[in-house]
CSV table of C-alpha atoms and ligand atoms in Angstrom, one decimal:
chain,number,residue,atom,x,y,z
A,1,MET,CA,6.0,-7.0,-24.3
A,2,LYS,CA,9.1,-5.1,-23.2
A,3,GLY,CA,10.6,-6.2,-19.9
A,4,LYS,CA,11.0,-3.8,-17.1
A,5,PHE,CA,13.4,-3.5,-14.1
A,6,VAL,CA,11.9,-2.0,-11.0
A,7,SER,CA,13.7,-1.6,-7.7
A,8,ILE,CA,11.9,-1.1,-4.4
A,9,GLU,CA,13.8,0.5,-1.6
A,10,GLY,CA,13.2,1.5,2.0
A,11,ILE,CA,14.3,0.9,5.5
A,12,ASP,CA,13.6,-2.5,7.2
A,13,GLY,CA,9.9,-2.8,8.0
A,14,CYS,CA,8.8,-0.2,5.4
A,15,GLY,CA,6.7,-2.8,3.6
A,16,LYS,CA,8.8,-3.6,0.5
A,17,SER,CA,7.9,-7.3,0.5
A,18,THR,CA,4.2,-6.8,1.0
A,19,HIS,CA,4.0,-4.2,-1.7
A,20,ALA,CA,6.1,-6.2,-4.1
A,21,LYS,CA,3.7,-9.2,-3.7
A,22,LEU,CA,0.6,-7.1,-4.1
A,23,LEU,CA,2.1,-5.4,-7.2
A,24,ALA,CA,3.1,-8.7,-8.7
A,25,ARG,CA,-0.4,-10.1,-8.3
A,26,TRP,CA,-1.9,-7.0,-9.9
A,27,LEU,CA,0.5,-7.1,-12.8
A,28,ARG,CA,0.0,-10.8,-13.4
A,29,ALA,CA,-3.8,-10.3,-13.5
A,30,ARG,CA,-3.0,-7.8,-16.3
A,31,GLY,CA,-1.1,-10.4,-18.3
A,32,ARG,CA,2.4,-9.6,-17.3
A,33,GLU,CA,5.0,-12.1,-16.3
A,34,VAL,CA,6.6,-11.0,-13.1
A,35,ILE,CA,9.5,-12.1,-10.9
A,36,ILE,CA,10.2,-10.9,-7.4
A,37,THR,CA,13.8,-11.1,-6.4
A,38,ASP,CA,16.0,-9.5,-3.7
A,39,GLU,CA,19.4,-8.5,-2.5
A,40,PRO,CA,21.4,-9.9,-0.8
A,41,THR,CA,20.7,-13.0,-2.9
A,42,ASN,CA,21.1,-16.6,-2.1
A,43,SER,CA,24.3,-17.0,-4.1
A,44,THR,CA,27.5,-18.1,-2.4
A,45,ILE,CA,28.5,-14.4,-1.9
A,46,GLY,CA,24.9,-13.6,-0.7
A,47,ARG,CA,25.2,-16.3,1.9
A,48,ILE,CA,28.4,-14.8,3.2
A,49,ILE,CA,26.7,-11.5,3.4
A,50,LYS,CA,23.9,-13.0,5.4
A,51,GLN,CA,26.5,-14.4,7.9
A,52,VAL,CA,27.8,-10.9,8.2
A,53,LEU,CA,24.3,-9.5,8.8
A,54,ARG,CA,23.7,-12.1,11.5
A,55,GLY,CA,26.9,-11.1,13.2
A,56,GLU,CA,28.5,-14.5,12.6
A,57,LEU,CA,31.3,-13.1,10.5
A,58,ARG,CA,33.1,-9.8,11.1
A,59,VAL,CA,34.5,-7.9,8.1
A,60,PRO,CA,35.5,-4.3,7.6
A,61,VAL,CA,32.6,-2.2,6.2
A,62,ALA,CA,34.5,-1.6,3.0
A,63,VAL,CA,34.6,-5.4,2.5
A,64,GLU,CA,30.9,-5.5,3.3
A,65,ALA,CA,30.3,-2.9,0.5
A,66,LEU,CA,32.4,-5.0,-1.9
A,67,LEU,CA,30.5,-8.2,-1.1
A,68,PHE,CA,27.2,-6.4,-1.8
A,69,ALA,CA,28.6,-5.1,-5.1
A,70,THR,CA,29.8,-8.5,-6.1
A,71,ASP,CA,26.5,-10.2,-5.2
A,72,ARG,CA,24.8,-7.5,-7.3
A,73,VAL,CA,26.9,-8.1,-10.5
A,74,GLN,CA,26.0,-11.8,-10.3
A,75,HIS,CA,22.3,-11.0,-9.7
A,76,VAL,CA,22.2,-8.6,-12.7
A,77,LYS,CA,23.9,-11.0,-15.0
A,78,ASN,CA,22.2,-14.2,-13.9
A,79,VAL,CA,18.7,-13.1,-12.9
A,80,ILE,CA,17.8,-9.5,-13.7
A,81,GLU,CA,19.0,-9.1,-17.3
A,82,PRO,CA,17.8,-12.5,-18.6
A,83,ALA,CA,14.4,-11.9,-17.1
A,84,VAL,CA,14.1,-8.4,-18.5
A,85,ARG,CA,15.3,-9.6,-21.9
A,86,SER,CA,12.5,-12.2,-22.0
A,87,GLY,CA,9.9,-9.5,-21.4
A,88,LYS,CA,9.3,-10.0,-17.7
A,89,VAL,CA,8.8,-7.3,-15.1
A,90,VAL,CA,11.5,-7.7,-12.4
A,91,LEU,CA,10.6,-6.4,-9.0
A,92,ASN,CA,13.9,-6.2,-7.1
A,93,GLU,CA,13.8,-5.6,-3.4
A,94,ARG,CA,16.9,-3.6,-2.7
A,95,TYR,CA,19.6,-2.5,-5.2
A,96,ILE,CA,22.6,-0.2,-5.4
A,97,TYR,CA,20.6,2.5,-3.4
A,98,SER,CA,20.7,0.2,-0.4
A,99,SER,CA,24.5,0.1,-0.6
A,100,LEU,CA,24.5,3.9,-1.0
A,101,VAL,CA,22.5,4.4,2.1
A,102,TYR,CA,23.5,1.5,4.5
A,103,GLN,CA,27.2,1.3,3.8
A,104,SER,CA,27.6,5.0,3.7
A,105,ALA,CA,25.7,5.3,7.0
A,106,ARG,CA,28.4,3.0,8.3
A,107,GLY,CA,31.2,5.2,7.0
A,108,VAL,CA,32.0,4.0,3.5
A,109,PRO,CA,32.4,7.0,1.1
A,110,ALA,CA,29.4,7.2,-1.3
A,111,GLY,CA,31.7,8.0,-4.3
A,112,TRP,CA,33.6,4.8,-3.8
A,113,ILE,CA,30.3,2.8,-3.4
A,114,LYS,CA,29.2,4.3,-6.8
A,115,LEU,CA,32.5,3.3,-8.4
A,116,ILE,CA,32.4,-0.3,-7.3
A,117,ASN,CA,28.7,-0.5,-8.4
A,118,ASN,CA,29.4,1.0,-11.8
A,119,TYR,CA,28.4,-2.2,-13.5
A,120,ALA,CA,24.9,-2.1,-12.2
A,121,PRO,CA,22.4,-0.7,-14.8
A,122,LYS,CA,19.9,1.9,-13.8
A,123,PRO,CA,16.4,0.5,-13.2
A,124,ASP,CA,13.4,1.7,-15.3
A,125,LEU,CA,11.8,2.7,-12.0
A,126,ALA,CA,13.2,3.0,-8.5
A,127,ILE,CA,10.7,3.5,-5.7
A,128,LEU,CA,11.5,4.6,-2.1
A,129,ILE,CA,8.8,3.5,0.4
A,130,ASP,CA,9.5,6.1,3.1
A,131,VAL,CA,8.4,5.6,6.7
A,132,PRO,CA,9.8,6.9,10.0
A,133,ALA,CA,12.3,4.5,11.6
A,134,GLU,CA,10.1,4.1,14.7
A,135,VAL,CA,7.1,3.1,12.6
A,136,ALA,CA,9.1,0.6,10.6
A,137,LEU,CA,10.7,-1.0,13.7
A,138,ALA,CA,7.3,-1.3,15.4
A,139,ARG,CA,6.0,-3.1,12.3
A,140,ILE,CA,8.7,-5.7,12.3
A,141,LYS,CA,7.2,-8.8,13.9
A,142,PRO,CA,8.5,-9.2,17.5
A,143,SER,CA,9.1,-12.9,16.7
A,144,ARG,CA,11.4,-12.2,13.8
A,145,ARG,CA,15.1,-12.4,14.5
A,146,LEU,CA,16.5,-9.0,13.8
A,147,ASP,CA,19.7,-8.7,11.9
A,148,GLU,CA,22.7,-6.6,12.8
A,149,PHE,CA,21.3,-3.4,11.1
A,150,GLU,CA,17.7,-3.8,12.1
A,151,ARG,CA,18.5,-3.8,15.8
A,152,ASP,CA,19.8,-0.3,15.7
A,153,LEU,CA,17.1,2.5,15.7
A,154,ARG,CA,19.7,5.3,15.4
A,155,LEU,CA,21.2,3.6,12.4
A,156,GLN,CA,17.7,3.1,10.8
A,157,GLN,CA,17.0,6.9,11.4
A,158,ARG,CA,20.3,7.7,9.7
A,159,VAL,CA,19.5,5.3,6.8
A,160,ARG,CA,16.1,6.9,6.3
A,161,ARG,CA,17.7,10.4,6.1
A,162,ASN,CA,20.3,9.1,3.7
A,163,TYR,CA,17.5,7.6,1.5
A,164,LEU,CA,15.6,10.9,1.4
A,165,ARG,CA,18.8,12.7,0.6
A,166,ILE,CA,19.8,10.4,-2.3
A,167,ALA,CA,16.3,10.0,-3.6
A,168,LYS,CA,16.3,13.3,-5.5
A,169,ARG,CA,19.9,12.9,-6.8
A,170,GLU,CA,19.4,9.4,-8.0
A,171,GLY,CA,15.8,9.9,-9.3
A,172,LEU,CA,13.9,7.6,-6.8
A,173,LYS,CA,10.2,8.1,-6.6
A,174,ILE,CA,9.2,8.7,-3.0
A,175,VAL,CA,6.0,7.1,-1.7
A,176,ASP,CA,4.7,8.0,1.7
A,177,GLY,CA,4.6,4.5,3.3
A,178,ALA,CA,3.0,5.6,6.6
A,179,ARG,CA,-0.5,5.6,5.0
A,180,SER,CA,-2.8,2.6,4.7
A,181,CYS,CA,-1.6,-0.4,2.7
A,182,GLY,CA,-4.2,0.3,0.0
A,183,GLU,CA,-3.3,3.9,-0.5
A,184,VAL,CA,0.4,3.1,-0.7
A,185,GLN,CA,-0.2,0.3,-3.2
A,186,ALA,CA,-2.4,2.5,-5.3
A,187,GLU,CA,0.4,5.1,-5.7
A,188,ILE,CA,2.9,2.4,-6.5
A,189,ARG,CA,0.6,1.0,-9.2
A,190,LYS,CA,0.3,4.5,-10.7
A,191,LEU,CA,4.1,4.8,-10.8
A,192,ILE,CA,4.6,1.5,-12.5
A,193,SER,CA,1.8,2.1,-15.0
A,194,ALA,CA,3.7,5.2,-16.2
A,195,VAL,CA,6.7,3.1,-17.1
A,196,LEU,CA,5.1,-0.1,-18.5
B,1,TYD,P1,16.6,-7.2,3.7
B,1,TYD,O1,16.1,-7.2,2.3
B,1,TYD,O2,15.9,-6.2,4.6
B,1,TYD,O3,16.5,-8.6,4.4
B,1,TYD,P2,15.3,-9.4,4.9
B,1,TYD,O4,14.9,-10.3,3.7
B,1,TYD,O5,15.8,-10.2,6.1
B,1,TYD,O6,14.2,-8.5,5.2
B,1,TYD,O7,18.1,-6.9,3.6
B,1,TYD,C1,19.0,-7.3,4.6
B,1,TYD,C2,19.9,-6.2,5.1
B,1,TYD,O8,20.9,-5.9,4.1
B,1,TYD,C3,19.2,-4.9,5.3
B,1,TYD,O9,19.4,-4.5,6.7
B,1,TYD,C4,19.9,-3.9,4.5
B,1,TYD,C5,21.2,-4.6,4.1
B,1,TYD,N1,21.8,-4.2,2.8
B,1,TYD,C6,22.9,-3.4,2.8
B,1,TYD,O10,23.4,-2.9,3.8
B,1,TYD,N2,23.5,-3.0,1.6
B,1,TYD,C7,23.0,-3.5,0.4
B,1,TYD,O11,23.5,-3.2,-0.7
B,1,TYD,C8,21.8,-4.3,0.4
B,1,TYD,C9,21.3,-4.9,-0.8
B,1,TYD,C10,21.3,-4.7,1.7
């Protein structure tokens, strides 16, 4: 079976992880080998990024964009490409589209973000789970420690607008994530069935 690379995008609290897990279970029941992976990763660079997100390390936003791009190259080479080559379905939570929306929402020019991510191959399918920022923030468990970006409702609203703006240009499939979990999952399954 041919491997596939799927990226799942959306603002924090949109349901990416829930839908990736449900989708993986469904695909496995249909005989596919699946891995769920996400960015930032747990590599050395990914761990530096997480320090930045927690506000423990301050770097200019351009450096932040470079760190995400570096982490992504390693992720593609070490995890995504080998898995796709061996016939697996790779469900990646966040990819270059996250850099295009979050880092550009923080002032980094989109053209430059594209340039430094030139190495990252286009996924077979990119899904945007779209929910209003207020809905997403309300869903994030009160107990969870929010990172630097999650705390900021205005930033999340800007990020959502950026996602919707780039979705058409970059060919992301928009799924209305404000409906019931079952409805959202059913639409995602339809989208993936079309590329398998
Ligand atoms: P996220 O997957 O939401 O982390 P968690 O596992 O804690 O839910 O990603 C962490 C943050 O990183 C998120 O706020 C978005 C941000 N991010 C970027 O700003 N640029 C990027 O390129 C990526 C991949 C993530």
